[in-house]
Amino acid sequence: MIRRELSVLSRSSPAFSRAFSQCLARRREVLPTTSSPIVSKLDFFNSVSTKEKQIPTFRLLDGVGKPLEGAELPEIDEALAHRLYEHMQLLPTLDNILYNVQRQGKISFYYGEEATIIGSASALDMDDERSDGTLGQYREMGVLLWRGFSLDKVMAQCFGNEEDTSGKGRQMPVHFGSPEHHFHTISSPLATQIPQAAGVAYALRRTPSRRSRSIAACYFGEGAASEGDFHAGMMLASTIPSPVLYIARNNGFAISTPANEQYNGDGIASRGPGYGIDTIRVDGNDVLAVMTAVKEARRRCLEQGRAVLVEAMSYRVGHHSTSDDSFAYRARAEVEDRKRIDNPITRFRLFMESRGWWNADAEAELKARLKDDVLKSFRRAESLKRCELGELFTDVYGGEEPWNIREQRQELTGLLKKYGQAWEPWRKELSKFKNNGEDLLKRESS
């Protein structure tokens, strides 16, 4: 109505017509769906930064543990430094022993980034009932250990024995889970945890006791970011705002595929701004930088109620898993150079030594103690039996037991009656289970 009247006025006054046209033109300088300015020159771009500037990497300590000029270190005392360093040393100790255990055929599988995992774990909240929820991939055992998950529980899960609280021996090794430690059970399919984390964070936002107190932290590698689930999760987290912190471990390789063959862009950090998500790239081999970046990212998640993306740049010096020989696709000398030149454990140890918090004697004592603790847990786990055979059918569905589970249990029970004691391979296998499978026979007979 008003616009029609103005149009009539414009025909009766040339000056008013010119002013009205200029006003409409100015309104069109910014399109309805974007705040991008209108320009008359072609300007193609393929980075989130200007042509003169690449995405920066946040770092506090250089390669020999010295603070960079102007760096603001987080508040850290000797006790916290010792705890950080002990957990960083514990991870390769576990890696070495469990790799050897797998090679001996005692466990079926094993995966093995110290500063990225421990630095981020230390920045997340662990306040009992309101701890931040964590969704890991395969390399986040350090988060659980930082939260108090014991070595015995680690070994129990890898062996699948009767003390396995993660899955009662029904899952592959290193697929941990712990409601007590707010750690969602790891799934084998790649990247499924990324959209799930957006849903977890949204649920936290809708829970009065957790709102403004807890976030969901989601870990994944740069290889997982090539999956469609990555984009689904980022889209969900950005369009239905939720406090989810995405931590991408860019260690240079997705199994045997190097990063330069995975994407033609500036890492994973360049993708965050496309979804309107605050993003930072951090040196994943600098534990203090990771701690600082994740702590600030967590604060932003809570205050804004939105997702934040952290890309931690590292290098995988180990094989991808026990089923991988990385020297088939990269030079051994390259790996050894990385270990020597940019070692996250060495970097932090040198920092502590410069503060007078560490020395050679403490180093020797720590390594000996950690190795002894891991071996003790290994020997204990190796001696324990598996869960009762009947546990195969429990905790699968909630509510009333469905017919298919009941039918499968009855079928196995019938096979036990027929072959359990008559065939040596079955007798040998049943002896590994608690009660030798008798729990199933007693259940059906009653």
PDB file of C-alpha atoms in Angstrom, residues 165-375:
ATOM      1  CA  THR A 165      32.469 -53.094  31.858  1.00  0.00           C
ATOM      2  CA  SER A 166      32.517 -51.560  28.365  1.00  0.00           C
ATOM      3  CA  GLY A 167      30.745 -54.373  26.547  1.00  0.00           C
ATOM      4  CA  LYS A 168      31.036 -57.671  28.441  1.00  0.00           C
ATOM      5  CA  GLY A 169      33.499 -59.007  25.890  1.00  0.00           C
ATOM      6  CA  ARG A 170      31.155 -58.544  22.946  1.00  0.00           C
ATOM      7  CA  GLN A 171      33.039 -55.762  21.183  1.00  0.00           C
ATOM      8  CA  MET A 172      36.402 -55.443  19.437  1.00  0.00           C
ATOM      9  CA  PRO A 173      39.377 -54.337  21.548  1.00  0.00           C
ATOM     10  CA  VAL A 174      39.816 -50.597  22.253  1.00  0.00           C
ATOM     11  CA  HIS A 175      36.088 -49.968  21.723  1.00  0.00           C
ATOM     12  CA  PHE A 176      35.689 -48.468  25.179  1.00  0.00           C
ATOM     13  CA  GLY A 177      32.594 -47.102  26.848  1.00  0.00           C
ATOM     14  CA  SER A 178      31.836 -45.934  30.381  1.00  0.00           C
ATOM     15  CA  PRO A 179      28.640 -44.219  31.590  1.00  0.00           C
ATOM     16  CA  GLU A 180      30.449 -43.562  34.886  1.00  0.00           C
ATOM     17  CA  HIS A 181      33.033 -41.458  33.046  1.00  0.00           C
ATOM     18  CA  HIS A 182      30.508 -39.938  30.593  1.00  0.00           C
ATOM     19  CA  PHE A 183      32.235 -41.682  27.676  1.00  0.00           C
ATOM     20  CA  HIS A 184      29.897 -42.960  24.968  1.00  0.00           C
ATOM     21  CA  THR A 185      30.762 -46.429  23.679  1.00  0.00           C
ATOM     22  CA  ILE A 186      32.949 -46.342  20.576  1.00  0.00           C
ATOM     23  CA  SER A 187      31.461 -47.668  17.339  1.00  0.00           C
ATOM     24  CA  SER A 188      33.467 -49.320  14.577  1.00  0.00           C
ATOM     25  CA  PRO A 189      31.867 -47.536  11.590  1.00  0.00           C
ATOM     26  CA  LEU A 190      33.821 -44.419  10.728  1.00  0.00           C
ATOM     27  CA  ALA A 191      32.457 -40.973  11.689  1.00  0.00           C
ATOM     28  CA  THR A 192      29.107 -42.113  13.125  1.00  0.00           C
ATOM     29  CA  GLN A 193      29.912 -40.244  16.350  1.00  0.00           C
ATOM     30  CA  ILE A 194      29.991 -36.838  14.597  1.00  0.00           C
ATOM     31  CA  PRO A 195      26.228 -36.380  13.978  1.00  0.00           C
ATOM     32  CA  GLN A 196      25.506 -38.294  17.190  1.00  0.00           C
ATOM     33  CA  ALA A 197      27.524 -35.696  19.122  1.00  0.00           C
ATOM     34  CA  ALA A 198      25.305 -32.911  17.790  1.00  0.00           C
ATOM     35  CA  GLY A 199      22.308 -34.817  19.128  1.00  0.00           C
ATOM     36  CA  VAL A 200      23.969 -35.433  22.495  1.00  0.00           C
ATOM     37  CA  ALA A 201      24.820 -31.743  22.816  1.00  0.00           C
ATOM     38  CA  TYR A 202      21.270 -30.751  21.909  1.00  0.00           C
ATOM     39  CA  ALA A 203      19.951 -33.105  24.600  1.00  0.00           C
ATOM     40  CA  LEU A 204      22.326 -31.494  27.124  1.00  0.00           C
ATOM     41  CA  ARG A 205      21.053 -28.072  26.101  1.00  0.00           C
ATOM     42  CA  ARG A 206      17.476 -29.215  26.771  1.00  0.00           C
ATOM     43  CA  THR A 207      18.340 -30.665  30.202  1.00  0.00           C
ATOM     44  CA  PRO A 208      17.947 -27.978  32.893  1.00  0.00           C
ATOM     45  CA  SER A 209      20.604 -29.449  35.214  1.00  0.00           C
ATOM     46  CA  ARG A 210      23.152 -29.722  32.368  1.00  0.00           C
ATOM     47  CA  ARG A 211      22.306 -26.591  30.383  1.00  0.00           C
ATOM     48  CA  SER A 212      25.120 -24.024  30.564  1.00  0.00           C
ATOM     49  CA  ARG A 213      27.161 -26.617  32.475  1.00  0.00           C
ATOM     50  CA  SER A 214      28.033 -29.425  30.052  1.00  0.00           C
ATOM     51  CA  ILE A 215      29.068 -29.854  26.443  1.00  0.00           C
ATOM     52  CA  ALA A 216      29.584 -32.824  24.136  1.00  0.00           C
ATOM     53  CA  ALA A 217      33.187 -33.300  22.983  1.00  0.00           C
ATOM     54  CA  CYS A 218      33.597 -35.305  19.791  1.00  0.00           C
ATOM     55  CA  TYR A 219      36.927 -36.655  18.515  1.00  0.00           C
ATOM     56  CA  PHE A 220      37.681 -37.833  14.989  1.00  0.00           C
ATOM     57  CA  GLY A 221      40.545 -37.997  12.519  1.00  0.00           C
ATOM     58  CA  GLU A 222      40.971 -36.065   9.279  1.00  0.00           C
ATOM     59  CA  GLY A 223      40.153 -39.271   7.400  1.00  0.00           C
ATOM     60  CA  ALA A 224      36.759 -39.485   9.122  1.00  0.00           C
ATOM     61  CA  ALA A 225      36.101 -35.910   8.014  1.00  0.00           C
ATOM     62  CA  SER A 226      35.941 -37.261   4.448  1.00  0.00           C
ATOM     63  CA  GLU A 227      32.788 -39.183   5.359  1.00  0.00           C
ATOM     64  CA  GLY A 228      29.317 -37.810   4.732  1.00  0.00           C
ATOM     65  CA  ASP A 229      28.561 -38.070   8.450  1.00  0.00           C
ATOM     66  CA  PHE A 230      31.026 -35.228   9.074  1.00  0.00           C
ATOM     67  CA  HIS A 231      28.968 -32.818   6.987  1.00  0.00           C
ATOM     68  CA  ALA A 232      25.690 -34.111   8.398  1.00  0.00           C
ATOM     69  CA  GLY A 233      26.967 -33.515  11.938  1.00  0.00           C
ATOM     70  CA  MET A 234      28.311 -30.051  11.182  1.00  0.00           C
ATOM     71  CA  MET A 235      25.090 -29.069   9.447  1.00  0.00           C
ATOM     72  CA  LEU A 236      22.974 -30.344  12.333  1.00  0.00           C
ATOM     73  CA  ALA A 237      25.145 -28.591  14.940  1.00  0.00           C
ATOM     74  CA  SER A 238      25.020 -25.286  13.068  1.00  0.00           C
ATOM     75  CA  THR A 239      21.341 -25.182  12.106  1.00  0.00           C
ATOM     76  CA  ILE A 240      20.018 -26.491  15.424  1.00  0.00           C
ATOM     77  CA  PRO A 241      22.589 -24.784  17.671  1.00  0.00           C
ATOM     78  CA  SER A 242      24.057 -27.085  20.269  1.00  0.00           C
ATOM     79  CA  PRO A 243      27.156 -26.937  22.527  1.00  0.00           C
ATOM     80  CA  VAL A 244      29.274 -29.546  20.751  1.00  0.00           C
ATOM     81  CA  LEU A 245      33.066 -29.278  20.558  1.00  0.00           C
ATOM     82  CA  TYR A 246      34.490 -31.037  17.512  1.00  0.00           C
ATOM     83  CA  ILE A 247      38.155 -32.007  17.914  1.00  0.00           C
ATOM     84  CA  ALA A 248      39.723 -33.131  14.637  1.00  0.00           C
ATOM     85  CA  ARG A 249      43.022 -35.003  14.977  1.00  0.00           C
ATOM     86  CA  ASN A 250      44.841 -34.255  11.742  1.00  0.00           C
ATOM     87  CA  ASN A 251      47.771 -36.664  12.003  1.00  0.00           C
ATOM     88  CA  GLY A 252      48.591 -36.702   8.308  1.00  0.00           C
ATOM     89  CA  PHE A 253      47.275 -40.134   7.340  1.00  0.00           C
ATOM     90  CA  ALA A 254      43.947 -41.961   7.075  1.00  0.00           C
ATOM     91  CA  ILE A 255      45.238 -45.530   7.213  1.00  0.00           C
ATOM     92  CA  SER A 256      47.499 -45.511   4.129  1.00  0.00           C
ATOM     93  CA  THR A 257      46.101 -42.369   2.511  1.00  0.00           C
ATOM     94  CA  PRO A 258      48.114 -39.178   3.148  1.00  0.00           C
ATOM     95  CA  ALA A 259      46.261 -35.937   3.802  1.00  0.00           C
ATOM     96  CA  ASN A 260      47.178 -34.449   0.424  1.00  0.00           C
ATOM     97  CA  GLU A 261      45.206 -37.243  -1.238  1.00  0.00           C
ATOM     98  CA  GLN A 262      42.196 -36.881   1.085  1.00  0.00           C
ATOM     99  CA  TYR A 263      41.206 -33.300   0.290  1.00  0.00           C
ATOM    100  CA  ASN A 264      42.191 -30.383  -1.898  1.00  0.00           C
ATOM    101  CA  GLY A 265      41.879 -27.617   0.657  1.00  0.00           C
ATOM    102  CA  ASP A 266      43.411 -26.094   3.756  1.00  0.00           C
ATOM    103  CA  GLY A 267      42.889 -28.952   6.191  1.00  0.00           C
ATOM    104  CA  ILE A 268      39.736 -29.445   8.246  1.00  0.00           C
ATOM    105  CA  ALA A 269      39.740 -25.973   9.828  1.00  0.00           C
ATOM    106  CA  SER A 270      38.753 -24.366   6.528  1.00  0.00           C
ATOM    107  CA  ARG A 271      35.410 -26.179   6.676  1.00  0.00           C
ATOM    108  CA  GLY A 272      34.214 -24.721   9.965  1.00  0.00           C
ATOM    109  CA  PRO A 273      33.467 -21.173   8.772  1.00  0.00           C
ATOM    110  CA  GLY A 274      31.390 -22.616   5.938  1.00  0.00           C
ATOM    111  CA  TYR A 275      28.951 -23.820   8.606  1.00  0.00           C
ATOM    112  CA  GLY A 276      29.178 -20.606  10.644  1.00  0.00           C
ATOM    113  CA  ILE A 277      31.185 -22.373  13.347  1.00  0.00           C
ATOM    114  CA  ASP A 278      33.982 -20.768  15.394  1.00  0.00           C
ATOM    115  CA  THR A 279      37.190 -22.554  14.416  1.00  0.00           C
ATOM    116  CA  ILE A 280      40.817 -22.707  15.502  1.00  0.00           C
ATOM    117  CA  ARG A 281      43.849 -24.686  14.360  1.00  0.00           C
ATOM    118  CA  VAL A 282      46.293 -25.724  17.077  1.00  0.00           C
ATOM    119  CA  ASP A 283      49.683 -27.436  17.228  1.00  0.00           C
ATOM    120  CA  GLY A 284      48.625 -30.923  18.314  1.00  0.00           C
ATOM    121  CA  ASN A 285      52.137 -31.699  19.612  1.00  0.00           C
ATOM    122  CA  ASP A 286      52.022 -28.834  22.149  1.00  0.00           C
ATOM    123  CA  VAL A 287      50.058 -30.024  25.179  1.00  0.00           C
ATOM    124  CA  LEU A 288      49.751 -26.523  26.675  1.00  0.00           C
ATOM    125  CA  ALA A 289      48.492 -25.053  23.398  1.00  0.00           C
ATOM    126  CA  VAL A 290      45.901 -27.825  23.061  1.00  0.00           C
ATOM    127  CA  MET A 291      44.795 -27.321  26.668  1.00  0.00           C
ATOM    128  CA  THR A 292      44.420 -23.562  26.160  1.00  0.00           C
ATOM    129  CA  ALA A 293      42.590 -23.850  22.834  1.00  0.00           C
ATOM    130  CA  VAL A 294      40.147 -26.504  24.042  1.00  0.00           C
ATOM    131  CA  LYS A 295      39.437 -24.629  27.278  1.00  0.00           C
ATOM    132  CA  GLU A 296      38.541 -21.478  25.310  1.00  0.00           C
ATOM    133  CA  ALA A 297      36.576 -23.513  22.768  1.00  0.00           C
ATOM    134  CA  ARG A 298      34.591 -25.114  25.589  1.00  0.00           C
ATOM    135  CA  ARG A 299      33.838 -21.665  27.055  1.00  0.00           C
ATOM    136  CA  ARG A 300      32.506 -20.513  23.691  1.00  0.00           C
ATOM    137  CA  CYS A 301      30.355 -23.629  23.374  1.00  0.00           C
ATOM    138  CA  LEU A 302      28.696 -22.905  26.704  1.00  0.00           C
ATOM    139  CA  GLU A 303      28.328 -19.138  26.347  1.00  0.00           C
ATOM    140  CA  GLN A 304      27.087 -19.183  22.766  1.00  0.00           C
ATOM    141  CA  GLY A 305      25.299 -22.527  22.923  1.00  0.00           C
ATOM    142  CA  ARG A 306      26.866 -23.324  19.551  1.00  0.00           C
ATOM    143  CA  ALA A 307      29.395 -25.703  18.019  1.00  0.00           C
ATOM    144  CA  VAL A 308      33.135 -24.998  17.885  1.00  0.00           C
ATOM    145  CA  LEU A 309      35.743 -26.793  15.740  1.00  0.00           C
ATOM    146  CA  VAL A 310      39.343 -27.411  16.840  1.00  0.00           C
ATOM    147  CA  GLU A 311      41.815 -28.904  14.381  1.00  0.00           C
ATOM    148  CA  ALA A 312      44.890 -30.356  16.098  1.00  0.00           C
ATOM    149  CA  MET A 313      47.835 -30.752  13.712  1.00  0.00           C
ATOM    150  CA  SER A 314      50.018 -33.724  14.571  1.00  0.00           C
ATOM    151  CA  TYR A 315      51.834 -36.640  12.932  1.00  0.00           C
ATOM    152  CA  ARG A 316      51.114 -40.337  13.347  1.00  0.00           C
ATOM    153  CA  VAL A 317      54.486 -41.923  14.111  1.00  0.00           C
ATOM    154  CA  GLY A 318      52.954 -45.355  14.757  1.00  0.00           C
ATOM    155  CA  HIS A 319      51.171 -47.653  12.352  1.00  0.00           C
ATOM    156  CA  HIS A 320      47.481 -46.942  11.849  1.00  0.00           C
ATOM    157  CA  SER A 321      46.644 -50.166  13.679  1.00  0.00           C
ATOM    158  CA  THR A 322      47.993 -53.650  14.176  1.00  0.00           C
ATOM    159  CA  SER A 323      46.628 -54.559  10.740  1.00  0.00           C
ATOM    160  CA  ASP A 324      48.721 -51.864   9.063  1.00  0.00           C
ATOM    161  CA  ASP A 325      52.376 -51.594   8.024  1.00  0.00           C
ATOM    162  CA  SER A 326      52.922 -47.870   7.513  1.00  0.00           C
ATOM    163  CA  PHE A 327      56.411 -48.368   6.083  1.00  0.00           C
ATOM    164  CA  ALA A 328      54.775 -49.724   2.940  1.00  0.00           C
ATOM    165  CA  TYR A 329      53.611 -46.198   2.080  1.00  0.00           C
ATOM    166  CA  ARG A 330      56.096 -43.888   3.847  1.00  0.00           C
ATOM    167  CA  ALA A 331      59.819 -43.916   4.510  1.00  0.00           C
ATOM    168  CA  ARG A 332      61.071 -45.164   7.861  1.00  0.00           C
ATOM    169  CA  ALA A 333      63.524 -42.228   7.924  1.00  0.00           C
ATOM    170  CA  GLU A 334      60.600 -39.780   7.732  1.00  0.00           C
ATOM    171  CA  VAL A 335      59.023 -41.300  10.847  1.00  0.00           C
ATOM    172  CA  GLU A 336      62.303 -41.323  12.777  1.00  0.00           C
ATOM    173  CA  ASP A 337      62.905 -37.673  11.876  1.00  0.00           C
ATOM    174  CA  ARG A 338      59.480 -36.731  13.209  1.00  0.00           C
ATOM    175  CA  LYS A 339      60.105 -38.612  16.454  1.00  0.00           C
ATOM    176  CA  ARG A 340      63.368 -36.754  16.954  1.00  0.00           C
ATOM    177  CA  ILE A 341      62.509 -33.266  15.732  1.00  0.00           C
ATOM    178  CA  ASP A 342      58.921 -32.742  16.915  1.00  0.00           C
ATOM    179  CA  ASN A 343      58.184 -35.163  19.747  1.00  0.00           C
ATOM    180  CA  PRO A 344      55.318 -33.940  21.994  1.00  0.00           C
ATOM    181  CA  ILE A 345      56.594 -35.846  25.030  1.00  0.00           C
ATOM    182  CA  THR A 346      60.145 -34.571  24.651  1.00  0.00           C
ATOM    183  CA  ARG A 347      58.882 -31.021  24.132  1.00  0.00           C
ATOM    184  CA  PHE A 348      56.909 -31.007  27.387  1.00  0.00           C
ATOM    185  CA  ARG A 349      59.665 -32.775  29.324  1.00  0.00           C
ATOM    186  CA  LEU A 350      62.133 -30.064  28.286  1.00  0.00           C
ATOM    187  CA  PHE A 351      59.634 -27.433  29.409  1.00  0.00           C
ATOM    188  CA  MET A 352      59.343 -29.069  32.839  1.00  0.00           C
ATOM    189  CA  GLU A 353      63.129 -29.390  33.138  1.00  0.00           C
ATOM    190  CA  SER A 354      63.481 -25.672  32.415  1.00  0.00           C
ATOM    191  CA  ARG A 355      61.179 -25.013  35.393  1.00  0.00           C
ATOM    192  CA  GLY A 356      63.109 -27.370  37.662  1.00  0.00           C
ATOM    193  CA  TRP A 357      60.160 -29.752  37.839  1.00  0.00           C
ATOM    194  CA  TRP A 358      61.805 -32.804  36.222  1.00  0.00           C
ATOM    195  CA  ASN A 359      65.115 -34.596  35.899  1.00  0.00           C
ATOM    196  CA  ALA A 360      66.686 -37.801  34.586  1.00  0.00           C
ATOM    197  CA  ASP A 361      66.063 -39.738  37.812  1.00  0.00           C
ATOM    198  CA  ALA A 362      62.360 -38.870  37.784  1.00  0.00           C
ATOM    199  CA  GLU A 363      62.183 -39.905  34.122  1.00  0.00           C
ATOM    200  CA  ALA A 364      63.712 -43.322  34.784  1.00  0.00           C
ATOM    201  CA  GLU A 365      61.486 -43.929  37.817  1.00  0.00           C
ATOM    202  CA  LEU A 366      58.322 -42.984  35.923  1.00  0.00           C
ATOM    203  CA  LYS A 367      59.030 -45.203  32.928  1.00  0.00           C
ATOM    204  CA  ALA A 368      59.854 -48.188  35.127  1.00  0.00           C
ATOM    205  CA  ARG A 369      56.738 -47.696  37.259  1.00  0.00           C
ATOM    206  CA  LEU A 370      54.391 -47.301  34.303  1.00  0.00           C
ATOM    207  CA  LYS A 371      55.781 -50.388  32.575  1.00  0.00           C
ATOM    208  CA  ASP A 372      55.399 -52.401  35.776  1.00  0.00           C
ATOM    209  CA  ASP A 373      51.811 -51.183  36.281  1.00  0.00           C
ATOM    210  CA  VAL A 374      50.816 -52.025  32.707  1.00  0.00           C
ATOM    211  CA  LEU A 375      52.407 -55.474  32.809  1.00  0.00           C
TER     212      LEU A 375
END
